[in-house]
Amino acid sequence: MASFHPTRREIVLVLILTTLMCFILQFDLSLKFTDSKGSDSLLGFKVGFGNRYENEWDNKRIPSTAGSSSDDPDVGAKTAKIAGMSEAKVKWDDKGGNTMTTVLGHAPGWTIFDQIYLFNGTWYIVTDNPSSVPLLRLMVSTGNEIWNDEESIKGREPTEKDMRIIFPSEAKRLWGNSASLVSGATFLVNDPPQFLDHYYHFAAELLVGLWRTYASLDPTINAQGVTHLPSPSRMMMPHTPAGKWNDYAKMNSFLSRAIFPSMSYEYQNDFLDRADTARAFMLERVVFADRAAAFRGPEFGKTWRTASEAVTLAASKYWWSPIRKNLIEFVGGSNGDLDLAGDVGLGIGLDAEPDVDLIALEEEEGALEEEKEEMLEKMRKEKQAKMGKPVITYVSRQEWGRRMLLKEGHESLVKELKELEKKYNWEVNIVSMDKLSRDEQIRLSARTTVMMGVHGNGLTHLLWMNNQNPRSTVIEFFYPGGFAEDYEFTSRALGIRHYGIWDDQAFTAPDTPQVAYPEGFQGNEIPLNGKVVADLIVQRLLVEKPEKAQRETTTELEYAE
């Protein structure tokens, strides 16, 4: 029989086919047998369709240090998958290692848990090192209404019904070797509805605090609002009946569904239904917010704002960008409104001081009026062409019936703003926000460079201003001697300059007064010198050297000692 002598071509073909077969078999096996993290395949992919919780505790975890952010590149991916029907239960071995709860981040009132358990309406932290867990009273309360009498304060202290720390052996005794999996990230609001039905408290405290806490897990959030964090899967409100968290204009639900369109909601009855099953649920990741617990933190004592505790957690300087981006896209804002890193109003990047001080030039003695006016006009046009047209928005409360300017103060301000519009060709808007649709309110706020008004709910819209524009400014009018931190703190948290006005006196951080509510604070006779406000606007837009565009918001929040 003649011997077979393969040609070089046939040998090459056999080698190619063999290599392809190896690739196919390896990829197929990796789908079937990968571990919880996914195994590296020859193709360079990680595929993780196995049991995500098998040996999970053996992997590197993130320390629960307040003020730190995660250095784990998988921190967002851990909750990015949707549990399949075969993953309804989380199971562990007799050693109970996989029952462990991890605290990923914590500040008083704001805590991130991985693998926290809910059983009979009580939260369970399972750990073999209880001393590593923050004090319960700094994470949770009873959820009772918040009043300042001694009995109410004591009534908010947590009990074993609210949250417990247990060893894995106790978890095994209570639940055996499994619990039902609730996958994805959960925003847990452990507050009564007392403050939730108010736009400021919901948006500028709860939403700001929740997102700042969650965003601490992703230090890579960029100016365009791109983040590795999965959208939260649900918001749970154990103490709030359905509908009781919405403000009268339904702005709260509007924001939530605009920013987090995939998020579902569970209310008091839903929470009780889970408890009624008498079964344990393991929640994959929970951002746990508790207003009363935040009251016990040091930062709250300085600002009286619960979100001030959350802002101590380290985060990207662009941490707020994903929220603003999603909302502005939802309301159909223009590209200019959405330009998170570009020039809006007077724009970023104008780091040089103006060549000429306009105010000084206008006051210069001996200059011929005609020559001076021509020079000023030329300078204005050149500056306007470089910097774009700023937008000034006065949020008027004159038809609100409470906390209003004196008639002459309002008229003085309107007159001065109209003069600025005429002189500098700036856009000036004098609006009652309740007369605009929600879309119009947000679009206008997104375009606004300088927002002003009497202390009140309308200033909450500063949340949607471009906080990356170094000229962005909030000017708040108070009854002389009165001061509240609400919008001053919120502005600083976002990196926006805030000024308070007492008639003809302006102040800004770090030289802010003590919080005070004197007689007249809530009244309708708040005095205001419109010329002082107009001069401040000119100073911010034309005279002051723009602040550094990429500001560290954490540093901005530090008051000078």
Coordinates of C-alpha atoms in Angstrom, one line a residue:
M1 CA 0.0 0.0 0.0
A2 CA 1.3 3.4 -0.9
S3 CA 2.3 5.5 2.1
F4 CA 0.4 8.8 2.8
H5 CA 2.5 11.9 2.5
P6 CA 0.5 15.0 3.4
T7 CA 1.4 18.2 1.6
R8 CA 2.4 21.4 3.4
R9 CA -1.0 22.9 2.5
E10 CA -2.9 20.0 4.1
I11 CA -0.8 20.2 7.3
V12 CA -1.6 23.9 7.6
L13 CA -5.3 23.3 7.1
V14 CA -5.3 20.6 9.8
L15 CA -3.5 22.9 12.2
I16 CA -6.0 25.8 11.5
L17 CA -9.0 23.5 12.0
T18 CA -7.6 22.1 15.2
T19 CA -6.9 25.6 16.6
L20 CA -10.4 26.7 15.8
M21 CA -11.9 23.6 17.5
C22 CA -9.9 24.4 20.6
F23 CA -11.2 27.9 20.7
I24 CA -14.8 26.8 20.3
L25 CA -14.6 24.1 23.0
Q26 CA -12.8 26.4 25.4
F27 CA -15.4 29.1 25.0
D28 CA -18.3 26.6 25.3
L29 CA -16.8 25.2 28.5
S30 CA -16.2 28.7 30.0
L31 CA -19.9 29.4 29.6
K32 CA -20.8 26.3 31.5
F33 CA -18.2 26.2 34.2
T34 CA -17.1 29.8 34.9
D35 CA -16.9 30.9 38.5
S36 CA -18.8 33.9 40.0
K37 CA -16.4 36.4 38.7
G38 CA -16.0 34.7 35.3
S39 CA -12.8 33.0 34.1
D40 CA -10.3 34.3 31.6
S41 CA -10.8 32.6 28.3
L42 CA -8.3 32.3 25.5
L43 CA -10.2 35.0 23.7
G44 CA -9.6 37.4 26.5
F45 CA -13.2 37.6 27.6
K46 CA -14.7 37.1 31.1
V47 CA -18.0 35.4 31.0
G48 CA -19.9 35.0 34.3
F49 CA -23.1 33.0 33.9
G50 CA -22.4 30.8 36.9
N51 CA -23.6 31.2 40.5
R52 CA -22.4 34.7 41.3
Y53 CA -22.2 34.1 45.1
E54 CA -20.1 30.9 45.1
N55 CA -16.9 31.7 47.0
E56 CA -17.7 35.4 46.7
W57 CA -16.4 36.2 50.1
D58 CA -12.9 35.0 49.3
N59 CA -12.5 37.7 46.7
K60 CA -11.1 41.2 47.6
R61 CA -13.7 43.4 49.3
I62 CA -13.8 47.1 49.7
P63 CA -13.0 48.5 53.2
S64 CA -15.8 50.4 55.0
T65 CA -13.9 53.6 55.6
A66 CA -15.9 56.8 55.7
G67 CA -14.7 59.3 53.2
S68 CA -13.0 56.7 51.0
S69 CA -14.0 55.5 47.5
S70 CA -13.7 52.1 46.0
D71 CA -10.6 51.1 44.1
D72 CA -12.3 47.9 42.9
P73 CA -12.7 48.1 39.1
D74 CA -15.6 45.6 39.3
V75 CA -17.6 47.7 41.8
G76 CA -20.1 48.7 39.3
A77 CA -20.3 45.4 37.5
K78 CA -21.2 43.5 40.6
T79 CA -24.8 44.8 40.3
A80 CA -24.9 45.1 36.6
K81 CA -26.4 41.7 35.9
I82 CA -30.0 40.8 36.1
A83 CA -30.6 37.6 38.1
G84 CA -32.0 34.7 36.0
M85 CA -34.8 32.4 37.1
S86 CA -32.2 29.9 38.3
E87 CA -30.8 32.6 40.6
A88 CA -33.9 33.2 42.8
K89 CA -32.1 31.8 45.8
V90 CA -28.7 32.5 47.2
K91 CA -27.2 29.4 48.8
W92 CA -24.1 28.9 51.0
D93 CA -22.3 26.0 52.6
D94 CA -22.3 24.9 56.2
K95 CA -19.5 27.3 57.1
G96 CA -21.8 30.2 56.2
G97 CA -19.0 32.2 54.6
N98 CA -21.1 33.6 51.8
T99 CA -23.6 35.1 54.2
M100 CA -21.3 38.0 54.9
T101 CA -22.5 41.6 54.6
T102 CA -20.0 44.2 53.5
V103 CA -20.1 47.9 54.3
L104 CA -18.7 49.6 51.1
G105 CA -19.0 53.2 52.3
H106 CA -20.5 55.1 55.2
A107 CA -21.2 58.6 56.5
P108 CA -23.8 59.3 59.2
G109 CA -27.2 58.7 57.7
W110 CA -25.7 57.3 54.4
T111 CA -24.4 53.8 54.1
I112 CA -23.7 51.4 51.2
F113 CA -24.2 47.7 52.0
D114 CA -23.5 44.6 49.9
Q115 CA -25.4 41.5 50.8
I116 CA -27.7 42.9 53.6
Y117 CA -30.6 40.8 54.7
L118 CA -34.3 41.6 55.3
F119 CA -36.3 39.3 57.5
N120 CA -39.6 39.9 59.1
G121 CA -39.2 43.7 58.5
T122 CA -35.8 43.8 60.2
W123 CA -32.4 44.5 58.5
Y124 CA -29.6 42.0 59.3
I125 CA -25.9 42.7 58.9
V126 CA -24.1 39.3 58.9
T127 CA -20.5 39.5 59.8
D128 CA -17.8 37.7 61.8
N129 CA -16.3 41.1 62.8
P130 CA -19.0 43.3 64.4
S131 CA -16.5 45.9 65.5
S132 CA -15.9 46.8 61.8
V133 CA -19.5 47.9 61.4
P134 CA -20.4 51.5 62.1
L135 CA -22.6 52.3 65.0
L136 CA -26.2 51.3 64.3
R137 CA -27.5 54.7 65.4
L138 CA -25.4 56.4 62.7
M139 CA -26.9 54.2 60.0
V140 CA -30.6 53.6 61.0
S141 CA -33.5 54.9 63.1
T142 CA -37.0 53.8 63.8
G143 CA -38.3 55.9 60.9
N144 CA -40.6 57.9 63.3
E145 CA -41.5 61.4 62.5
I146 CA -38.9 64.0 63.3
W147 CA -39.8 66.5 66.1
N148 CA -37.5 68.2 68.5
D149 CA -39.0 67.3 71.9
E150 CA -37.1 64.8 74.1
E151 CA -39.6 62.0 73.8
S152 CA -39.5 62.2 69.9
I153 CA -35.7 62.2 69.9
K154 CA -35.5 59.1 72.1
G155 CA -38.2 57.5 69.9
R156 CA -36.0 57.7 66.9
E157 CA -33.2 55.6 68.4
P158 CA -32.9 52.2 66.6
T159 CA -33.9 49.0 68.3
E160 CA -33.3 45.3 67.4
K161 CA -36.5 45.5 65.3
D162 CA -34.9 48.0 63.0
M163 CA -31.4 46.5 62.4
R164 CA -29.3 43.8 63.9
I165 CA -25.7 42.6 63.6
I166 CA -25.4 38.8 63.7
F167 CA -22.8 36.1 63.2
P168 CA -23.0 33.7 60.2
S169 CA -23.9 30.9 62.7
E170 CA -27.0 32.9 63.8
A171 CA -27.9 33.6 60.1
K172 CA -27.7 29.8 59.5
R173 CA -29.9 29.2 62.5
L174 CA -32.5 31.7 61.3
W175 CA -32.6 31.0 57.6
G176 CA -30.8 27.7 57.0
N177 CA -28.5 27.7 54.0
S178 CA -30.3 30.1 51.6
A179 CA -32.1 33.4 51.2
S180 CA -34.1 34.8 48.3
L181 CA -32.1 37.1 46.1
V182 CA -33.1 40.7 45.4
S183 CA -30.6 41.6 42.6
G184 CA -29.4 45.0 41.6
A185 CA -28.9 48.2 43.5
T186 CA -31.6 49.5 45.9
F187 CA -32.1 53.0 47.1
L188 CA -33.6 52.5 50.6
V189 CA -35.2 55.6 52.1
N190 CA -35.8 54.9 55.8
D191 CA -37.6 58.2 56.4
P192 CA -41.1 59.1 57.3
P193 CA -43.1 60.9 54.6
Q194 CA -42.9 64.1 56.7
F195 CA -40.2 65.8 54.5
L196 CA -40.4 63.7 51.3
D197 CA -43.4 65.6 49.8
H198 CA -41.3 68.8 49.5
Y199 CA -39.3 69.5 46.4
Y200 CA -36.3 70.9 48.2
H201 CA -36.0 68.1 50.8
F202 CA -36.5 65.4 48.2
A203 CA -34.3 66.7 45.4
A204 CA -31.6 68.8 47.2
E205 CA -31.3 66.6 50.3
L206 CA -32.4 63.0 49.6
L207 CA -31.5 62.8 45.9
V208 CA -28.3 64.7 46.3
G209 CA -27.3 62.5 49.3
L210 CA -28.3 59.2 47.7
W211 CA -26.4 59.9 44.5
R212 CA -23.3 61.3 46.2
T213 CA -23.2 58.2 48.3
Y214 CA -23.6 55.9 45.4
A215 CA -21.3 57.9 43.2
S216 CA -18.5 57.4 45.7
L217 CA -18.2 53.9 44.3
D218 CA -17.1 55.3 40.9
P219 CA -14.3 57.8 41.0
T220 CA -14.1 57.7 37.1
I221 CA -17.4 59.7 36.5
N222 CA -16.4 62.2 33.8
A223 CA -17.6 65.6 32.8
Q224 CA -20.0 64.2 30.2
G225 CA -21.8 62.2 32.9
V226 CA -20.5 58.8 31.9
T227 CA -20.4 56.3 34.8
H228 CA -19.8 52.6 35.3
L229 CA -22.5 52.5 38.0
P230 CA -25.7 50.6 37.0
S231 CA -28.9 52.5 37.4
P232 CA -30.6 51.6 40.7
S233 CA -33.2 48.9 40.2
R234 CA -35.6 50.1 42.9
M235 CA -36.4 52.6 45.5
M236 CA -37.8 51.3 48.8
M237 CA -39.7 53.5 51.2
P238 CA -40.7 51.3 54.2
H239 CA -42.4 54.0 56.2
T240 CA -44.1 55.9 53.3
P241 CA -47.5 55.0 51.7
A242 CA -47.7 55.2 48.0
G243 CA -48.2 58.8 46.7
K244 CA -47.2 60.4 50.0
W245 CA -43.7 61.3 48.8
N246 CA -44.8 63.6 46.0
D247 CA -44.9 67.4 46.2
Y248 CA -47.9 69.3 45.0
A249 CA -46.5 69.9 41.5
K250 CA -45.4 66.2 41.3
M251 CA -41.9 67.4 40.6
N252 CA -40.4 64.6 42.8
S253 CA -41.9 61.7 40.8
F254 CA -41.1 63.6 37.6
L255 CA -37.4 63.8 38.4
S256 CA -37.2 60.2 39.6
R257 CA -38.8 58.8 36.5
A258 CA -36.7 61.1 34.2
I259 CA -33.4 60.4 35.8
F260 CA -33.9 56.7 36.6
P261 CA -36.4 55.4 34.0
S262 CA -35.8 51.7 34.9
M263 CA -36.3 52.2 38.7
S264 CA -39.3 50.6 40.3
Y265 CA -40.8 51.6 43.7
E266 CA -41.8 49.8 46.8
Y267 CA -43.8 51.5 49.5
Q268 CA -44.9 50.7 53.0
N269 CA -47.4 48.1 52.1
D270 CA -44.9 46.4 49.8
F271 CA -42.4 46.3 52.6
L272 CA -45.0 44.8 54.9
D273 CA -45.8 42.2 52.2
R274 CA -42.1 41.1 52.2
A275 CA -42.2 40.8 56.0
D276 CA -45.4 38.8 55.8
T277 CA -43.7 36.0 53.9
A278 CA -41.6 35.2 57.0
R279 CA -38.7 34.5 54.6
A280 CA -35.2 36.1 54.4
F281 CA -34.3 38.2 51.4
M282 CA -30.7 39.1 50.5
L283 CA -30.4 42.5 48.8
E284 CA -27.4 42.5 46.6
R285 CA -26.6 46.2 47.1
V286 CA -28.4 48.8 49.2
V287 CA -27.7 52.6 49.4
F288 CA -29.3 53.1 52.8
A289 CA -30.5 56.7 53.6
D290 CA -31.8 57.7 57.1
R291 CA -32.5 61.3 57.9
A292 CA -32.6 60.9 61.7
A293 CA -29.2 59.0 61.6
A294 CA -27.7 61.9 59.6
F295 CA -28.8 64.3 62.4
R296 CA -26.3 62.5 64.6
G297 CA -23.3 63.4 62.4
P298 CA -20.9 66.3 62.9
E299 CA -21.5 67.9 59.5
F300 CA -25.2 68.2 60.0
G301 CA -24.5 70.2 63.2
K302 CA -22.7 72.8 61.0
T303 CA -25.2 73.1 58.1
W304 CA -28.5 71.6 59.3
R305 CA -28.5 69.8 56.0
T306 CA -28.6 65.9 56.0
A307 CA -26.8 65.7 52.6
S308 CA -23.8 67.4 54.1
E309 CA -22.8 64.1 55.7
A310 CA -23.0 62.3 52.3
V311 CA -20.8 65.0 50.7
T312 CA -17.9 64.0 53.0
L313 CA -17.6 60.8 50.9
A314 CA -14.9 61.1 48.3
A315 CA -16.2 61.2 44.7
S316 CA -15.3 62.4 41.3
K317 CA -15.6 66.2 40.9
Y318 CA -18.2 65.4 38.2
W319 CA -20.3 63.2 40.5
W320 CA -23.5 65.1 39.7
S321 CA -23.1 65.1 35.9
P322 CA -25.0 61.8 35.3
I323 CA -28.1 63.1 37.1
R324 CA -28.2 66.5 35.3
K325 CA -27.5 64.9 32.0
N326 CA -30.3 62.4 32.2
L327 CA -32.8 65.0 33.3
I328 CA -31.9 67.6 30.7
E329 CA -32.1 65.0 28.0
F330 CA -35.6 63.9 29.3
V331 CA -37.0 67.5 29.1
G332 CA -35.5 68.0 25.6
G333 CA -32.9 70.5 26.5
S334 CA -30.6 71.8 23.7
N335 CA -27.0 70.8 23.2
G336 CA -26.0 74.0 24.9
D337 CA -28.0 73.2 28.0
L338 CA -26.4 69.8 28.1
D339 CA -22.8 70.8 27.3
L340 CA -21.4 69.7 30.6
A341 CA -17.8 70.4 29.8
G342 CA -18.2 73.2 27.3
D343 CA -19.0 76.9 27.3
V344 CA -22.4 77.8 28.7
G345 CA -23.2 81.3 29.8
L346 CA -19.7 82.8 30.1
G347 CA -18.1 79.5 29.6
I348 CA -15.1 77.5 30.9
G349 CA -11.6 78.3 30.0
L350 CA -11.5 82.1 30.4
D351 CA -8.9 82.0 33.0
A352 CA -7.3 85.3 32.2
E353 CA -8.5 88.5 33.9
P354 CA -10.3 91.0 31.7
D355 CA -7.9 93.3 29.9
V356 CA -9.8 96.3 31.3
D357 CA -11.8 96.7 34.5
L358 CA -15.1 98.0 33.1
I359 CA -16.3 99.5 36.3
A360 CA -13.0 101.3 36.9
L361 CA -13.1 102.7 33.3
E362 CA -16.7 103.9 33.8
E363 CA -15.7 105.8 36.9
E364 CA -12.5 107.2 35.5
E365 CA -12.5 111.0 35.8
G366 CA -11.6 113.1 32.9
A367 CA -12.5 110.6 30.2
L368 CA -14.6 112.0 27.4
E369 CA -18.1 110.6 27.6
E370 CA -18.4 109.8 23.9
E371 CA -15.0 108.2 23.6
K372 CA -15.6 106.2 26.8
E373 CA -19.0 104.9 25.6
E374 CA -17.6 103.9 22.2
M375 CA -14.7 102.0 23.9
L376 CA -17.0 100.3 26.3
E377 CA -19.4 99.2 23.6
K378 CA -16.5 97.8 21.6
M379 CA -15.2 95.9 24.6
R380 CA -18.7 94.5 25.4
K381 CA -19.2 93.2 21.9
E382 CA -15.8 91.5 21.9
K383 CA -16.2 90.0 25.3
Q384 CA -19.8 88.8 24.4
A385 CA -18.5 87.2 21.2
K386 CA -15.8 85.3 23.2
M387 CA -17.9 84.3 26.2
G388 CA -21.4 83.8 24.9
K389 CA -24.6 85.4 26.3
P390 CA -25.1 84.8 30.0
V391 CA -28.6 84.1 31.2
I392 CA -29.9 85.8 34.4
T393 CA -33.0 84.4 36.0
Y394 CA -34.9 86.1 38.8
V395 CA -37.3 83.6 40.5
S396 CA -40.0 85.9 41.7
R397 CA -42.3 85.1 44.7
Q398 CA -44.3 88.3 44.4
E399 CA -47.5 86.4 43.7
W400 CA -46.9 83.6 46.2
G401 CA -48.3 85.3 49.2
R402 CA -45.5 84.4 51.6
R403 CA -41.9 85.5 52.0
M404 CA -42.0 88.3 49.4
L405 CA -39.9 91.4 48.7
L406 CA -41.3 94.8 49.5
K407 CA -43.0 96.2 46.4
E408 CA -40.3 98.9 46.0
G409 CA -37.5 96.4 46.4
H410 CA -39.0 94.1 43.7
E411 CA -39.5 97.1 41.4
S412 CA -35.9 98.3 42.0
L413 CA -34.5 94.9 41.2
V414 CA -36.6 94.5 38.0
K415 CA -35.5 98.0 36.9
E416 CA -31.8 97.2 37.4
L417 CA -32.1 93.9 35.6
K418 CA -33.7 95.5 32.6
E419 CA -30.8 98.0 32.6
L420 CA -28.3 95.2 32.5
E421 CA -30.2 93.6 29.7
K422 CA -30.2 96.8 27.7
K423 CA -26.6 97.7 28.5
Y424 CA -24.9 94.3 28.0
N425 CA -27.4 92.5 25.9
W426 CA -27.7 89.7 28.5
E427 CA -30.7 87.6 28.6
V428 CA -32.9 88.4 31.6
N429 CA -35.8 86.3 32.7
I430 CA -38.3 87.4 35.5
V431 CA -40.4 84.3 36.2
S432 CA -42.8 82.7 38.6
M433 CA -41.7 79.1 38.4
D434 CA -45.2 77.8 39.2
K435 CA -46.5 79.5 36.0
L436 CA -44.1 77.4 33.8
S437 CA -44.4 73.7 33.0
R438 CA -41.9 71.3 34.6
D439 CA -40.1 71.0 31.3
E440 CA -39.8 74.7 30.9
Q441 CA -38.6 75.2 34.5
I442 CA -35.8 72.7 34.1
R443 CA -34.7 73.9 30.6
L444 CA -34.6 77.5 31.8
S445 CA -32.6 76.5 34.9
A446 CA -30.1 74.5 32.8
R447 CA -29.4 77.6 30.7
T448 CA -29.2 80.0 33.7
T449 CA -25.8 81.5 34.6
V450 CA -27.1 83.7 37.5
M451 CA -30.1 82.6 39.5
M452 CA -31.6 84.8 42.2
G453 CA -34.7 85.0 44.4
V454 CA -36.0 85.2 47.9
H455 CA -35.2 82.2 50.1
G456 CA -37.7 79.6 48.8
N457 CA -38.5 76.4 47.0
G458 CA -37.9 77.9 43.5
L459 CA -34.2 78.1 44.1
T460 CA -34.1 74.3 44.3
H461 CA -33.7 74.6 40.5
L462 CA -30.1 75.6 41.0
L463 CA -29.5 71.8 40.9
W464 CA -29.9 71.9 37.1
M465 CA -27.5 74.9 36.5
N466 CA -24.2 74.1 34.8
N467 CA -22.0 73.7 37.8
Q468 CA -19.0 73.4 35.6
N469 CA -19.3 77.0 34.5
P470 CA -17.0 79.0 36.8
R471 CA -19.4 82.0 36.5
S472 CA -22.5 80.1 37.7
T473 CA -23.9 82.1 40.7
V474 CA -26.9 81.9 43.0
I475 CA -28.0 85.1 44.8
E476 CA -30.4 84.6 47.7
F477 CA -32.4 87.4 49.3
F478 CA -33.0 87.2 53.1
Y479 CA -34.8 89.4 55.6
P480 CA -31.9 91.3 57.3
G481 CA -30.4 89.2 60.1
G482 CA -31.9 86.0 58.8
F483 CA -30.0 83.1 57.2
A484 CA -30.7 79.5 56.2
E485 CA -28.2 77.0 54.9
D486 CA -30.5 75.2 52.4
Y487 CA -29.4 76.8 49.1
E488 CA -26.0 78.0 50.3
F489 CA -25.0 74.5 51.2
T490 CA -26.5 73.0 48.0
S491 CA -24.6 75.5 45.9
R492 CA -21.3 74.8 47.6
A493 CA -21.9 71.0 47.3
L494 CA -22.3 71.4 43.5
G495 CA -19.4 74.0 43.2
I496 CA -21.6 77.0 42.5
R497 CA -20.8 80.4 44.1
H498 CA -23.6 81.5 46.4
Y499 CA -24.2 85.0 47.8
G500 CA -26.7 86.1 50.4
I501 CA -28.2 89.6 50.4
W502 CA -29.5 91.6 53.3
D503 CA -31.0 94.7 51.6
D504 CA -27.8 96.4 50.6
Q505 CA -25.3 94.0 52.1
A506 CA -23.8 90.9 50.3
F507 CA -22.0 88.0 51.9
T508 CA -20.6 84.7 50.7
A509 CA -18.6 81.7 52.1
P510 CA -16.6 81.5 54.2
D511 CA -18.0 84.7 55.8
T512 CA -21.6 83.5 56.2
P513 CA -23.7 84.4 59.3
Q514 CA -25.2 82.0 61.8
V515 CA -28.4 80.3 60.9
A516 CA -31.3 82.5 62.1
Y517 CA -35.0 83.0 61.6
P518 CA -35.8 86.4 63.0
E519 CA -39.3 87.9 63.0
G520 CA -39.9 89.0 59.4
F521 CA -38.0 86.1 57.9
Q522 CA -41.2 84.5 56.6
G523 CA -43.0 87.8 56.0
N524 CA -43.8 89.9 52.9
E525 CA -41.7 93.0 53.8
I526 CA -38.2 91.9 52.8
P527 CA -36.2 94.9 51.7
L528 CA -33.8 94.8 48.8
N529 CA -31.5 97.3 47.0
G530 CA -31.7 96.4 43.4
K531 CA -28.5 98.3 42.5
V532 CA -26.4 96.2 44.9
V533 CA -27.6 93.1 43.2
A534 CA -27.0 94.5 39.7
D535 CA -23.4 95.5 40.7
L536 CA -22.8 92.0 42.1
I537 CA -23.9 90.4 38.8
V538 CA -21.6 92.7 36.8
Q539 CA -18.8 91.8 39.2
R540 CA -19.4 88.1 38.7
L541 CA -19.8 88.2 35.0
L542 CA -17.3 90.8 33.9
V543 CA -14.9 91.9 36.6
E544 CA -13.9 88.9 38.7
K545 CA -11.3 86.5 37.4
P546 CA -13.1 83.2 36.7
E547 CA -12.6 80.6 39.2
K548 CA -10.7 77.4 38.1
A549 CA -13.1 75.5 36.0
Q550 CA -12.4 72.0 37.3
R551 CA -13.1 72.7 41.0
E552 CA -12.7 70.1 43.7
T553 CA -16.2 70.3 45.3
T554 CA -14.9 68.7 48.5
T555 CA -12.4 71.5 48.9
E556 CA -15.2 74.1 48.1
L557 CA -17.2 72.7 51.1
E558 CA -14.4 73.5 53.5
Y559 CA -15.0 76.7 55.4
A560 CA -11.9 78.8 56.3
E561 CA -11.0 78.3 59.9

